Amino acid sequence: MRLDKFFSSQSLASRKEVKTLVRQGRITVNGEPAKISDIQIDPECDIILLDGKNVSYKKHIYIMLNKPQGVVSATEDRQHTTVLDLVPPPLYRSGLFPAGRLDKDTEGFVLLTDDGDFAHRILSPKKHVPKTYQAVIDQPVNQTDIALFQEGITLADGTVCMSAQLNVLDPGPQPLVEIVLQEGKYHQIKRMFESRGKKVLSLKRTKIGGLDLDPNLAPGECREILHKERFKILESPK
Ligand code: URA
């Protein structure tokens, strides 16, 4: 990889800024000051220092975003704010995309990454990485709803869903429920309740695999996912 590309890929400096840093003698490669900004380096083996400090290399980035309502899970949109618009410059990288979409009016955990293989692992229904949601429903949920979700509910268009868990967290005329899905069909939870004659009033994704949405993230905020947390994503929720 080129030295300037390395710095820009890690959101450390633009190619132009790397030129200046090189001219100022502030970057060394294996102990030698870099002479030009486009020399080839091996980010996994070479020791790159900026102002004498090690520049750590991350091949990929994994970000947890608490998506607010009104934001679209796309990389580009002419009219609406996208999930990528909410990523602050120090975390931003080209190639970032949302690993799984939430509807515009759904809030909660969206994982953004530039690692296509990891995204595939958490999205493919065959890999069984469950996604947990909380929803407020317009009317009480009964044992038949729970049993049918468990069995695999059939949507209005005949699509049969995989088995899903439905738990009532707070009963009442408009109960708060938890739903655990193993797949992600278009408007899935809304359509599952619709097929039972019920309406989802609000929806939030709270967990991906075994990793909870960080309660310290306000809607619109994001943070990097730690290395150890990445393994939790691939675990089943407790
Ligand atoms: N199910 C829905 O209906 N919408 C979402 O955003 C996610 C799951």
Coordinates of C-alpha atoms and ligand atoms in Angstrom, one line a residue:
M1 CA 0.0 0.0 0.0
R2 CA 1.2 3.6 -0.7
L3 CA 2.2 5.5 2.4
D4 CA -0.3 8.4 1.6
K5 CA -3.1 5.8 1.0
F6 CA -2.2 4.2 4.4
F7 CA -2.6 7.5 6.2
S8 CA -5.9 8.4 4.4
S9 CA -7.3 4.9 4.9
Q10 CA -6.9 5.2 8.7
S11 CA -8.5 8.7 8.6
L12 CA -5.2 10.2 9.9
A13 CA -4.3 12.6 7.1
S14 CA -5.3 13.4 3.5
R15 CA -2.8 12.6 0.7
K16 CA -2.0 16.3 0.6
E17 CA -1.3 16.5 4.3
V18 CA 0.9 13.4 4.1
K19 CA 3.1 15.3 1.5
T20 CA 3.5 18.1 4.0
L21 CA 4.3 15.7 6.9
V22 CA 6.9 13.9 4.7
R23 CA 8.4 17.3 3.7
Q24 CA 8.6 18.2 7.4
G25 CA 10.4 14.9 8.1
R26 CA 7.7 13.8 10.6
I27 CA 7.1 10.3 9.2
T28 CA 9.5 7.5 9.5
V29 CA 9.3 4.0 8.0
N30 CA 11.4 1.4 9.8
G31 CA 13.5 4.1 11.4
E32 CA 14.2 6.1 8.2
P33 CA 12.5 9.4 7.4
A34 CA 10.1 8.9 4.5
K35 CA 11.4 10.8 1.5
I36 CA 8.3 10.7 -0.7
S37 CA 4.6 10.4 0.2
D38 CA 3.8 7.6 -2.3
I39 CA 6.4 5.0 -1.4
Q40 CA 5.1 1.5 -1.0
I41 CA 4.8 0.1 2.5
D42 CA 3.5 -3.0 4.1
P43 CA 1.1 -1.8 6.8
E44 CA 1.1 -5.2 8.6
C45 CA 5.0 -5.4 8.9
D46 CA 6.6 -2.0 8.5
I47 CA 6.9 0.3 11.5
I48 CA 5.4 3.6 10.7
L49 CA 5.9 6.5 13.2
L50 CA 4.4 10.0 13.1
D51 CA 6.3 12.4 15.3
G52 CA 8.0 9.4 16.9
K53 CA 4.7 7.7 17.8
N54 CA 3.6 4.4 16.4
V55 CA 0.7 4.6 13.9
S56 CA -1.4 1.6 14.5
Y57 CA -3.1 -0.1 11.5
K58 CA -6.6 -1.3 11.4
K59 CA -7.5 -3.2 8.2
H60 CA -11.2 -2.6 8.9
I61 CA -13.4 -0.5 11.0
Y62 CA -16.6 -1.6 12.9
I63 CA -19.0 1.1 14.2
M64 CA -22.1 1.0 16.4
L65 CA -24.6 3.7 15.6
N66 CA -27.7 4.5 17.5
K67 CA -29.8 5.4 14.5
P68 CA -32.5 8.0 15.2
Q69 CA -35.9 8.0 13.4
G70 CA -35.9 9.9 10.1
V71 CA -32.5 8.8 9.0
V72 CA -32.2 6.3 6.1
S73 CA -30.0 3.2 6.1
A74 CA -28.3 4.0 2.8
T75 CA -24.9 5.2 1.8
E76 CA -26.3 8.1 -0.3
D77 CA -29.6 9.9 -0.4
R78 CA -30.5 13.3 -2.0
Q79 CA -33.3 14.1 0.4
H80 CA -32.6 12.5 3.7
T81 CA -29.8 12.2 6.2
T82 CA -28.1 8.9 5.8
V83 CA -26.5 6.7 8.5
L84 CA -23.1 7.6 7.0
D85 CA -23.8 11.3 7.4
L86 CA -23.8 10.6 11.2
V87 CA -20.2 9.2 11.3
P88 CA -17.7 11.8 12.6
P89 CA -14.5 12.3 10.5
P90 CA -12.1 10.4 12.8
L91 CA -14.2 7.2 12.3
Y92 CA -15.1 7.8 8.7
R93 CA -13.6 5.7 5.9
S94 CA -14.3 5.2 2.3
G95 CA -16.1 1.9 1.7
L96 CA -18.2 2.1 4.9
F97 CA -21.7 0.8 4.6
P98 CA -24.5 -0.3 6.9
A99 CA -24.5 -4.1 7.5
G100 CA -28.3 -4.4 7.5
R101 CA -31.0 -1.8 7.1
L102 CA -33.5 -0.4 9.5
D103 CA -36.6 1.4 8.2
K104 CA -36.5 5.2 8.2
D105 CA -38.9 5.3 11.3
T106 CA -37.0 2.5 13.2
E107 CA -34.3 3.5 15.6
G108 CA -31.5 1.7 17.3
F109 CA -28.4 -0.4 16.6
V110 CA -26.9 -0.2 13.1
L111 CA -23.5 -1.7 12.4
L112 CA -21.4 0.2 9.9
T113 CA -18.3 -1.4 8.5
D114 CA -16.0 -1.6 5.5
D115 CA -15.5 -5.4 6.0
G116 CA -17.7 -7.2 3.5
D117 CA -17.0 -10.7 4.8
F118 CA -18.0 -9.7 8.4
A119 CA -21.2 -8.0 7.1
H120 CA -22.1 -11.2 5.2
R121 CA -21.6 -13.3 8.4
I122 CA -24.0 -11.2 10.4
L123 CA -26.6 -10.8 7.6
S124 CA -26.8 -14.3 6.2
P125 CA -29.8 -16.2 7.7
K126 CA -27.7 -19.4 7.5
K127 CA -25.2 -17.9 10.0
H128 CA -28.0 -17.5 12.6
V129 CA -26.9 -14.1 14.0
P130 CA -30.1 -13.1 15.7
K131 CA -31.3 -9.4 15.8
T132 CA -33.3 -8.3 18.9
Y133 CA -35.9 -5.5 18.7
Q134 CA -38.3 -3.8 21.1
A135 CA -41.6 -2.6 19.8
V136 CA -44.8 -1.0 21.1
I137 CA -47.9 -2.6 19.7
D138 CA -51.3 -0.9 19.3
Q139 CA -53.2 -3.7 21.2
P140 CA -52.5 -6.6 23.6
V141 CA -50.4 -9.6 22.4
N142 CA -51.7 -13.0 23.2
Q143 CA -50.5 -16.6 23.4
T144 CA -51.5 -17.3 19.8
D145 CA -49.3 -14.5 18.6
I146 CA -46.4 -15.9 20.6
A147 CA -47.0 -19.5 19.3
L148 CA -47.4 -18.3 15.7
F149 CA -44.2 -16.3 15.8
Q150 CA -42.4 -19.3 17.2
E151 CA -43.8 -21.6 14.5
G152 CA -42.9 -19.2 11.7
I153 CA -45.6 -16.7 10.7
T154 CA -47.0 -16.4 7.2
L155 CA -47.2 -12.9 5.9
A156 CA -50.0 -11.5 3.8
D157 CA -48.2 -12.2 0.5
G158 CA -47.6 -15.9 1.5
T159 CA -44.0 -15.5 2.6
V160 CA -43.3 -17.9 5.5
C161 CA -40.9 -16.4 8.1
M162 CA -38.4 -18.3 10.1
S163 CA -39.2 -19.0 13.8
A164 CA -39.0 -15.8 15.9
Q165 CA -39.2 -15.3 19.6
L166 CA -41.9 -12.9 20.9
N167 CA -41.8 -11.9 24.6
V168 CA -44.0 -9.4 26.4
L169 CA -41.8 -7.1 28.4
D170 CA -44.6 -4.8 29.7
P171 CA -48.2 -5.9 29.2
G172 CA -51.0 -3.4 28.9
P173 CA -53.4 -2.0 26.2
Q174 CA -50.3 -1.0 24.2
P175 CA -47.7 -3.6 25.3
L176 CA -43.9 -3.3 25.0
V177 CA -42.6 -6.5 23.4
E178 CA -39.3 -8.0 22.5
I179 CA -38.8 -9.8 19.2
V180 CA -35.8 -11.9 18.2
L181 CA -35.4 -12.5 14.5
Q182 CA -33.0 -14.8 12.6
E183 CA -33.5 -13.0 9.3
G184 CA -34.2 -9.6 7.9
K185 CA -37.0 -9.4 5.4
Y186 CA -38.3 -6.0 4.2
H187 CA -40.5 -4.4 7.0
Q188 CA -40.5 -7.8 8.6
I189 CA -41.7 -7.1 12.1
K190 CA -44.4 -4.6 10.9
R191 CA -45.6 -7.2 8.5
M192 CA -45.6 -10.0 11.1
F193 CA -47.8 -8.0 13.4
E194 CA -50.0 -6.9 10.5
S195 CA -50.7 -10.5 9.7
R196 CA -52.1 -10.8 13.2
G197 CA -54.2 -7.6 12.7
K198 CA -51.9 -5.5 14.9
K199 CA -49.8 -2.4 14.3
V200 CA -46.3 -1.6 15.4
L201 CA -46.3 1.9 16.9
S202 CA -42.6 2.2 17.4
L203 CA -39.6 0.0 16.8
K204 CA -36.0 -0.1 18.0
R205 CA -33.2 -2.6 17.4
T206 CA -31.5 -3.2 20.7
K207 CA -29.1 -6.0 20.0
I208 CA -27.1 -7.8 17.2
G209 CA -26.1 -11.3 18.1
G210 CA -24.9 -11.1 21.8
L211 CA -24.0 -7.4 21.6
D212 CA -26.3 -4.8 23.2
L213 CA -26.7 -1.3 21.8
D214 CA -24.5 0.9 24.2
P215 CA -27.0 2.7 26.5
N216 CA -24.6 5.6 26.6
L217 CA -25.1 6.4 22.9
A218 CA -27.7 9.0 22.4
P219 CA -29.7 8.8 19.2
G220 CA -27.4 9.9 16.3
E221 CA -24.2 9.0 18.2
C222 CA -21.8 6.3 17.3
R223 CA -18.6 4.7 18.5
E224 CA -16.1 2.1 17.4
I225 CA -16.9 -1.5 18.3
L226 CA -14.1 -3.0 20.4
H227 CA -12.2 -6.1 19.2
K228 CA -13.7 -8.3 22.0
E229 CA -17.2 -6.9 21.2
R230 CA -16.9 -8.2 17.7
F231 CA -16.9 -11.7 19.0
K232 CA -20.0 -11.0 21.1
I233 CA -21.9 -10.1 17.9
L234 CA -21.3 -13.7 16.6
E235 CA -22.6 -15.2 19.9
S236 CA -26.2 -15.9 20.7
P237 CA -27.9 -13.3 23.0
K238 CA -28.0 -14.2 26.7
Ligands
URA1 N1 -38.7 -5.0 11.0 C1 -39.3 -3.9 10.5 O1 -40.5 -3.9 10.2 N2 -38.6 -2.8 10.3 C2 -37.3 -2.7 10.6 O2 -36.7 -1.6 10.5 C3 -36.6 -3.8 11.1 C4 -37.4 -5.0 11.3

